Coordinates of C-alpha atoms in Angstrom, one line a residue:
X572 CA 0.0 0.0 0.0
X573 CA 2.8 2.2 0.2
X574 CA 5.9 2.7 -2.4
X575 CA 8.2 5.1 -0.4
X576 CA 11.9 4.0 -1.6
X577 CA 14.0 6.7 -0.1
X578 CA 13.1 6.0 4.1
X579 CA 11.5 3.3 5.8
X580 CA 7.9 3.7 7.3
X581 CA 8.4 3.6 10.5
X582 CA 5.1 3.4 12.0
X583 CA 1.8 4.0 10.8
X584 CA -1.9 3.9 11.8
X585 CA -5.1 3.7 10.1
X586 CA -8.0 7.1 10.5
X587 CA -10.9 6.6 12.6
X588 CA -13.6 5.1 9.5
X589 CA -10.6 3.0 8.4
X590 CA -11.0 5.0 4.9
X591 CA -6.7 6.2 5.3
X592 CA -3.7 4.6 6.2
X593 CA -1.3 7.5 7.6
X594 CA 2.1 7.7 8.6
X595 CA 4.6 10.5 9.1
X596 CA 7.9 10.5 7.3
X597 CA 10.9 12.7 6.7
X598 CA 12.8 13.1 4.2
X599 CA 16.8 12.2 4.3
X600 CA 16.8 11.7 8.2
X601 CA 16.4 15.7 8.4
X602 CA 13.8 14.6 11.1
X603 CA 11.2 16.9 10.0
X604 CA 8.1 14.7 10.2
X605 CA 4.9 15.5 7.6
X606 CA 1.7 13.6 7.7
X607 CA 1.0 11.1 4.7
X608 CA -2.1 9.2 4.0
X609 CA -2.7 6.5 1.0
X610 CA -6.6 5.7 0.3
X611 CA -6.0 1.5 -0.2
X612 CA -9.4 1.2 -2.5
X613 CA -8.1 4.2 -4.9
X614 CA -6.8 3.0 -8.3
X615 CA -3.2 3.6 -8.5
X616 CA -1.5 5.7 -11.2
X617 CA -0.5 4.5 -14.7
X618 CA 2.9 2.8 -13.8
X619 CA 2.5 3.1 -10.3
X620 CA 2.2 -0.1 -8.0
X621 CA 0.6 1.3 -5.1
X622 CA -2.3 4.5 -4.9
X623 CA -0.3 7.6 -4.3
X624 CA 0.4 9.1 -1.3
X625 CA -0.7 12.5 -0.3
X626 CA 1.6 14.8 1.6
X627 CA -1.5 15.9 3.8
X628 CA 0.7 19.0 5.9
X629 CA 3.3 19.6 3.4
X630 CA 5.7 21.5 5.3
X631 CA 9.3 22.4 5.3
X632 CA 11.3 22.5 8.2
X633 CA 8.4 21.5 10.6
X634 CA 8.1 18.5 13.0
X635 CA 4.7 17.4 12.9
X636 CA 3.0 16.1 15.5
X637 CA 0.4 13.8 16.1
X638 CA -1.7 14.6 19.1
X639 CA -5.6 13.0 18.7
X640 CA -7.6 11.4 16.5
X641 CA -11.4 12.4 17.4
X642 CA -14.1 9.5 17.4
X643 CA -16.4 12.5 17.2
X644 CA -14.8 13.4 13.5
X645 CA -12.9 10.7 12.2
X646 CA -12.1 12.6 9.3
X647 CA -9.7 14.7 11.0
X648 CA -6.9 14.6 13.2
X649 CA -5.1 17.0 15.9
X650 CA -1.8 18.3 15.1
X651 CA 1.1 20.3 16.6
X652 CA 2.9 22.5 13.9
X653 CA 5.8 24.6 14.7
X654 CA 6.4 26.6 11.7
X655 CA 5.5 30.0 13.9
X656 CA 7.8 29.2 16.8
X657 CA 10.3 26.6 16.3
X658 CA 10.6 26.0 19.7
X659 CA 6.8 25.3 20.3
X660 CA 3.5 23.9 18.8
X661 CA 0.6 25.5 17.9
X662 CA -2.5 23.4 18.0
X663 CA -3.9 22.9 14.5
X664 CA -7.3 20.3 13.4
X665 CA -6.2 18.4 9.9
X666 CA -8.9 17.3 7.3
X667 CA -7.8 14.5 6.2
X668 CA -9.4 14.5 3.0
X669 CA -8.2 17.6 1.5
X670 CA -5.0 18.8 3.9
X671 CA -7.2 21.9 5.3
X672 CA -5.4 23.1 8.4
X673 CA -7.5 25.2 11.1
X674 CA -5.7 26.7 13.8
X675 CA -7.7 25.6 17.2
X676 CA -5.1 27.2 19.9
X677 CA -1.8 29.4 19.3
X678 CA 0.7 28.1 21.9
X679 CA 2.3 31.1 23.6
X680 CA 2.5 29.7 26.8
X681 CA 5.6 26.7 26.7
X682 CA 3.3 24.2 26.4
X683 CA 4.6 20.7 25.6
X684 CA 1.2 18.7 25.4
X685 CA -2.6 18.9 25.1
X686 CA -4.7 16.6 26.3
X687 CA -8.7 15.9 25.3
X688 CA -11.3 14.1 27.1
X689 CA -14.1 11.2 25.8
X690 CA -16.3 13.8 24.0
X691 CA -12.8 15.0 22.6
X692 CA -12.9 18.3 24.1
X693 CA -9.6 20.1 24.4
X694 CA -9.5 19.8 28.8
X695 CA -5.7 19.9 30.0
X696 CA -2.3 21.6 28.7
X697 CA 0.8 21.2 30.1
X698 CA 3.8 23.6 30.3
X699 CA 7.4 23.2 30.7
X700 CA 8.9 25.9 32.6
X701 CA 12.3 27.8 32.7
X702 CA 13.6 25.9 35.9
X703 CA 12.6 22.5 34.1
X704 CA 9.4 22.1 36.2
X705 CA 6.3 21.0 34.9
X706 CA 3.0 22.5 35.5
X707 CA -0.7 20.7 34.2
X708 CA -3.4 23.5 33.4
X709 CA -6.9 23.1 32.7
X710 CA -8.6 24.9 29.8
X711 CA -11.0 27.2 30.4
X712 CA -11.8 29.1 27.4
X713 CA -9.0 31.1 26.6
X714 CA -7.4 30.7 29.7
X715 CA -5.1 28.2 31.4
X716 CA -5.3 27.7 34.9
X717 CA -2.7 25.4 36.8
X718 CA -3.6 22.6 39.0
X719 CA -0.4 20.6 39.4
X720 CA 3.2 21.0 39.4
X721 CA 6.3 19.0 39.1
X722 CA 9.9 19.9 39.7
X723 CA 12.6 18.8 38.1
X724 CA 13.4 16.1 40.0
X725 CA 10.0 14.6 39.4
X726 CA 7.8 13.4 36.6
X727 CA 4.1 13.6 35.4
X728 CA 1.9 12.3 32.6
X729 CA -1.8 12.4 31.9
X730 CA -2.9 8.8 30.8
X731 CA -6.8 9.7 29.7
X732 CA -9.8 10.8 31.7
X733 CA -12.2 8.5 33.9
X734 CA -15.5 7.1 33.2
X735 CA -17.2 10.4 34.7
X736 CA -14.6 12.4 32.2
X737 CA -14.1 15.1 35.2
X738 CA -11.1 13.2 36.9
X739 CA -8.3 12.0 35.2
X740 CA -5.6 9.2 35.9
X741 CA -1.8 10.1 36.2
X742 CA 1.4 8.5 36.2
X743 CA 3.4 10.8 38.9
X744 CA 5.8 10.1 41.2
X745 CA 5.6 14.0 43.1
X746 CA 6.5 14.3 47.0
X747 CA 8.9 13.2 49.5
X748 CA 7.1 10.3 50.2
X749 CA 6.7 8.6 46.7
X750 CA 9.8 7.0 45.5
X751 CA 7.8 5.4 42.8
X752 CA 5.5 6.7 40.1
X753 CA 2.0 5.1 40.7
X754 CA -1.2 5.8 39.5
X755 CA -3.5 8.6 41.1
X756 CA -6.8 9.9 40.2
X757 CA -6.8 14.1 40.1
X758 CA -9.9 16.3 39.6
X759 CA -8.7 19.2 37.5
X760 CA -11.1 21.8 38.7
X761 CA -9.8 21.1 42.3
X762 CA -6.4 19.3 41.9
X763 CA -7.5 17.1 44.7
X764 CA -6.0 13.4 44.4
X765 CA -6.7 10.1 45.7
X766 CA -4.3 6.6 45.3
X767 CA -5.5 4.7 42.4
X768 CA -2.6 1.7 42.1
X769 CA 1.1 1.4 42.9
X770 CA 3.4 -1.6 42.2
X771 CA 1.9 -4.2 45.1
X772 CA 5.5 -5.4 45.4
X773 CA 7.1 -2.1 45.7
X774 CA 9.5 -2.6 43.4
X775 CA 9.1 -0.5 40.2
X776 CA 7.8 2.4 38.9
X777 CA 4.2 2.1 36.9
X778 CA 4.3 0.9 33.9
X779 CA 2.0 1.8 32.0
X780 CA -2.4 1.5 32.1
X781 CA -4.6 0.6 29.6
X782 CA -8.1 2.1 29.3
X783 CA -11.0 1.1 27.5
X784 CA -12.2 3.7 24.5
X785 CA -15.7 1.6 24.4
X786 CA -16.4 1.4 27.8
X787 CA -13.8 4.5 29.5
X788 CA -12.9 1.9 32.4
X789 CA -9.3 1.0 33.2
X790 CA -8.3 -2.2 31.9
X791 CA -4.8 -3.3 33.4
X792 CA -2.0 -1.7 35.2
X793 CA 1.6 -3.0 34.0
X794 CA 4.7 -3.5 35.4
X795 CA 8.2 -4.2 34.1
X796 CA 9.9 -6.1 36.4
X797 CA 12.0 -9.0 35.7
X798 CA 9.4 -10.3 34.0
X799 CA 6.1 -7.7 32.9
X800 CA 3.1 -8.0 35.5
X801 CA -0.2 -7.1 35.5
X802 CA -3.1 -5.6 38.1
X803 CA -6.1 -6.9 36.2
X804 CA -9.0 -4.6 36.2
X805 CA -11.1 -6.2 33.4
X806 CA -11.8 -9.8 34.6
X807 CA -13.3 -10.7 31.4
X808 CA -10.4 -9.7 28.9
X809 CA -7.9 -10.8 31.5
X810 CA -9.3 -15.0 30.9
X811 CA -9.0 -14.1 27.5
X812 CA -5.2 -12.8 27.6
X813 CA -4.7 -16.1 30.0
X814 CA -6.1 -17.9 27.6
X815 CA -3.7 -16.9 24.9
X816 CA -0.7 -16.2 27.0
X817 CA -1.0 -20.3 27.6
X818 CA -0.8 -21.1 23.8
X819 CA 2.5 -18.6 23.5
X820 CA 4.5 -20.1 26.9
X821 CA 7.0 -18.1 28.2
X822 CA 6.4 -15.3 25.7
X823 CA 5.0 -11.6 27.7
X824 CA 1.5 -10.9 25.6
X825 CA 0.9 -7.5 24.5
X826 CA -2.3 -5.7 23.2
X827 CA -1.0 -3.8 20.0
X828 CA -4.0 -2.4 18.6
X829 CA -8.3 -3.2 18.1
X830 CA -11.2 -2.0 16.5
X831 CA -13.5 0.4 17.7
X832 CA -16.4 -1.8 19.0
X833 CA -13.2 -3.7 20.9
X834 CA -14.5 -7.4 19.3
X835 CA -11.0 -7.7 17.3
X836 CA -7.7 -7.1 18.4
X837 CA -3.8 -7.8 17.2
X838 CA -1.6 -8.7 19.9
X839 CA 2.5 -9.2 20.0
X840 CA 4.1 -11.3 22.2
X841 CA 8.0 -10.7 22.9
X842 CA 10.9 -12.9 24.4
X843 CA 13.6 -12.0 26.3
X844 CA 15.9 -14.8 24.5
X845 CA 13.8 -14.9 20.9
X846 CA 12.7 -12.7 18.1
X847 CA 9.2 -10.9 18.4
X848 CA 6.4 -13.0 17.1
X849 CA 4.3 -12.2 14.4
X850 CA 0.7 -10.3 15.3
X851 CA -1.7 -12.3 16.1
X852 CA -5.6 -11.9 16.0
X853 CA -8.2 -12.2 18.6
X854 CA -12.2 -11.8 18.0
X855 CA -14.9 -12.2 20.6
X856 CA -17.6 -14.0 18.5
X857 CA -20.8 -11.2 18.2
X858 CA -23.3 -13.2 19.5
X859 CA -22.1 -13.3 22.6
X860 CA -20.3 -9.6 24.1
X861 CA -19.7 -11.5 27.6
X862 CA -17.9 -14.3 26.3
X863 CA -14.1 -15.4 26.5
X864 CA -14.0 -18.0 24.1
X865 CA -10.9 -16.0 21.8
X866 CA -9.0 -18.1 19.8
X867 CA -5.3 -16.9 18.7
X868 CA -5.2 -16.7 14.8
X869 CA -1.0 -17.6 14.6
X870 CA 1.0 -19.7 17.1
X871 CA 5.0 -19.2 18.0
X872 CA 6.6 -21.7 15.8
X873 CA 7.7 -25.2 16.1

């Protein structure tokens, strides 16, 4: 589906409606990163193997970046460009079918990320300051109000918002007390925060946590420890990773990516001591939504 001789494709992800496959690329390693996207069912050029692909942000001298792609508007994506201010992003919302580029918020505040809740509403920024701390704000309208603050020492990150999309989880390891990150649950409006989960054998720092985009409820915790671990939240999809996990022995089981409605999903499973196996597939039959009987669609070999 894609023809691109010069560089590799390093990575690449299909839009919301599964009409586009996209993928960023650069040109001659000059790590400037533009937006691509190749429409598989579109007849390719005379003397072309593939459909052609269209340069959707075609700038020069700008690292794109990829921030959200809305299930509200899955014709479009949102972007960071920094062609105003090399140093900084300005958020910008990407039509996917014809490259238009709308500026949603001019970033002249040092901010590093943006963050957007269920309903894909633009909620939390956060800014990196002049003595390397780290403050999250919550938008409200055109302002940007901080609610929590890291120092340099320390280290934040917004994982998505809860079920009731007014609290949000966060990977933070901030005050004397916490020598390793965990999990806590923050209210923006108040920046109140309550434990959520921490390694139970007080050994590493969180991982990472998977969350649910059908249903908005946490789905594991994981560790890396010697071996990756998991705090199952999901008791349903945790007999169906068991399930597989005993087909690929000794292998750690990842999720990689799934559809929408969450029925299919491609999994990797890694080795310490072997090459990565290929993908394999998963489906939950249809009929039945609380069922567990997945079956694996490739095996490692023999």
């Amino acid at each position: 589906m894609t023809n691109d001789q010069a560089r590799p494709v390093r990575n690449y992800f299909w839009s919301r409606d599964g009409k586009y496959l996209l993928y960023s690329q650069d040109k001659g390693g000059d790590e400037n990163f533009n937006i691509y996207a190749v429409n598989p069912a579109e007849a390719p050029a005379a003397g072309q193997p593939v459909p052609t692909a269209r340069d959707l942000t075609g700038l020069k001298g700008v690292l794109v970046q990829l921030l959200s792609a809305p299930l509200s508007d899955p014709n479009s994506l949102y972007i960071g460009l920094n062609y105003r201010d090399k140093a900084w992003h300005d958020l910008y919302k990407l039509n996917l079918a014809t490259g238009e580029k709308t500026l949603v918020r001019q970033n002249n505040d040092r901010i590093g990320a943006w963050e957007f809740d269920w309903n894909d509403q633009l909620r939390l920024a956060s800014r990196s300051n002049p003595d390397s701390s780290t403050e999250w704000l919550r938008v409200e309208g055109e302002k940007l109000v901080p609610f929590y603050k890291t120092s340099i020492d320390e280290q934040s990150g917004v994982v998505a918002f809860a079920k009731d999309n007014q609290h949000m989880y966060m990977i933070t390891n901030r005050g004397a007390g916490r020598n390793l990150a965990e999990i806590v649950l923050i209210n923006p409006a108040t920046g109140q925060e309550q434990p959520y989960q921490a390694d139970p054998l007080k050994r590493v720092d969180v991982g990472s946590l998977e969350v649910a985009e059908k249903t908005h409820e946490p789905v594991f915790v994981r560790f890396e420890d010697d071996r990756m671990r998991r705090v199952w939240k999901d008791k349903a999809l945790e007999q169906d990773f068991t399930a597989v996990s005993k087909q690929l022995p000794g292998l750690d089981v990842y999720p990689a990516s799934h559809t929408t409605d969450e029925r299919l999903w491609l999994l990797s499973a890694t080795s310490a001591t072997q090459p990565t196996w290929p993908t394999c597939s998963t489906a939950k039959p249809s009929s039945s939504p609380s069922s567990t009987k997945r079956g694996p669609s490739c095996a490692p070999p023999t």
